[in-house]
């Protein structure tokens, strides 16, 4: 088993704000609840997460194509998907103070926690989709929705993709993009947000092979988290009990991570049967079947879905990487992020003013080669190491009086704090090897 | 001067649909006007555009950091920016058929083009921001907006970034993300959309240096378009006349591209003065000034903005790349896309069944190295070349009877259709050199 984590939600949240990973959105105006902006380090790290996922999808199977659907969607799409009718939470209002609660977060036998009176309305359903009006006329036909999940863009484009991309069953469509849910009570920082980002892949196959693929993807997706550095002892697969699953779903597995506050889902792998394509075919009147050359008959493909939230994974990676240890008698916070995920790959630190120029030239060359690196010249060397440790920078390069003689620099490793000499001409290759999988 | 282009909006639109670059959003339900989904080739090409822009920003100046702000924004943000009050088009309704028009697209002295009657309402202002409600209560404080531009997320986080990222004036904040405008009449395919994507960089500097930076960025941004392959003869800078500029803007230059339908803006470089930071400081009550160590006084930085639309640039690149020519007596359509921008970098084409296995192994190795490549084995070789030409694939590799003997393949160049032999072990390096800048 793993060591108990020293990470807490408070520490992670504070670090994110202090070092420019994440800010609350519209903060100077009091903030938007459940909505966040990603700062310089956060946006780089998010991009590394997206890129690791895309690369993993690309390598898992060369029959996976990508797409990028719109956020705005029509009433018909969300009617067919079931979201108009079912994507709701039951709510009650306090008749006295008008405060609104989800029924599952409040004991209706007791008084309102806000005003202390006990006077509840009947429970009513509250749809969690964000609505807006499209076009100049405020009539019902102009109603549009911010997508509450990215998957439906894949299903409604299934026929478009298959008829324009030369893919054949079995194949997958992968997508990364924002989704929106009007949560009543967004909570735990990036864990449950109103505006978030999903990475979803829908795998279309014959029904006879669906369970085999379901198992393949559950294992492949679990393995992915190790390749991006999560502690394998904190990752598990948990199969849903039949009463946890949607009525159309044959099987569902969560990839869970052990947070200090318990095991929580970070990805869902779902056998969705033919539900989605059947619904869209029914509502649109379009034939979404494929023709089987072998049996000379047409059929609706079965879907296996892999769905993960970028922001929740971002938070998970920070929880997993966060460590406090003692280095040379001094306490430090260190993010032991995998080098592929770390926002800054290396810092270049001159020890004296004289070394600024030669080291800057090395730094500039590495940056021009496309590596996100920093030049850090202010404060004591110890202070600079702490600064880079706290944001997860895997390597620090220092140039010293020997460097001019033997064309080497010192590289200091974040986790072990060990140092070694490396030839200046080998720095780029060193970083390439360690930051690419 | 350039040759007259054979591209038309109709041809580009048809190609985009036929080959899976772009589909209309919610197409199976009749479509959402002015909203598009990007298919397998389109999403790859868009990603290449984003990546080229980010790399160019990273290389232009190492004092540029990135961020990723939310789409949902508060009333206060858009009140301060001026969008609540001024981001509007004047509109009239036909009293007879209720159809609504922008006043600048209709002659109010004449009859309604839809119903033929002449009975207009007074002109009224129509705000182009998409509104939505956040949280469970439908009261005015719950009003939120989909951002009509990404820039404001940068301004409202200016103090957050400067206090958490160790940047100093002058520096820039760059951002890529979606924005939304409820256009009355979206038009010309990707040219004017309701949901679109922006790449914006705000450069913060002292006012004394602002004009110098303004010129620097105008030249740098113009040069960028050549590095991604646009015909330099079709690119120009056009300075705005004083009456074209916003009241707070000291200078504004458009990068324009010569479309078949005329010169149109693809990027705007604007000297925005201190307008944005001053407005947000006034409305939020927060101090957004910086302290100048030299003069020991604080000041509001001046902003130079570079703003380009991903989708419009996508369309521009297709217009520029689209050519029809005659190869071996046969007409072909070819997209002469820069290899960095092309969605597929190379296709691997076995000539006979026997060659499938050895060539597939080469293809799989190149794909595993992270190159987006295709294996294409169906149809005559001529037909396969045409297929790849039409989507802009720069290189096709064929394996033949000599390959086994001398470890070489043939590489065929898209634009010249010239062929040459290349060692199999050199393919990856060949692609690296040509697809990276």
PDB file of C-alpha atoms in Angstrom, chain A residues 116 240 405 418:
ATOM      1  CA  UNK A 116     -33.630  28.032  10.813  1.00  0.00           C
ATOM      2  CA  UNK A 240     -20.854  -1.060 -11.304  1.00  0.00           C
ATOM      3  CA  UNK A 405      36.551  24.255 -19.549  1.00  0.00           C
ATOM      4  CA  UNK A 418      20.991  14.182  -6.807  1.00  0.00           C
TER       5      UNK A 418
END
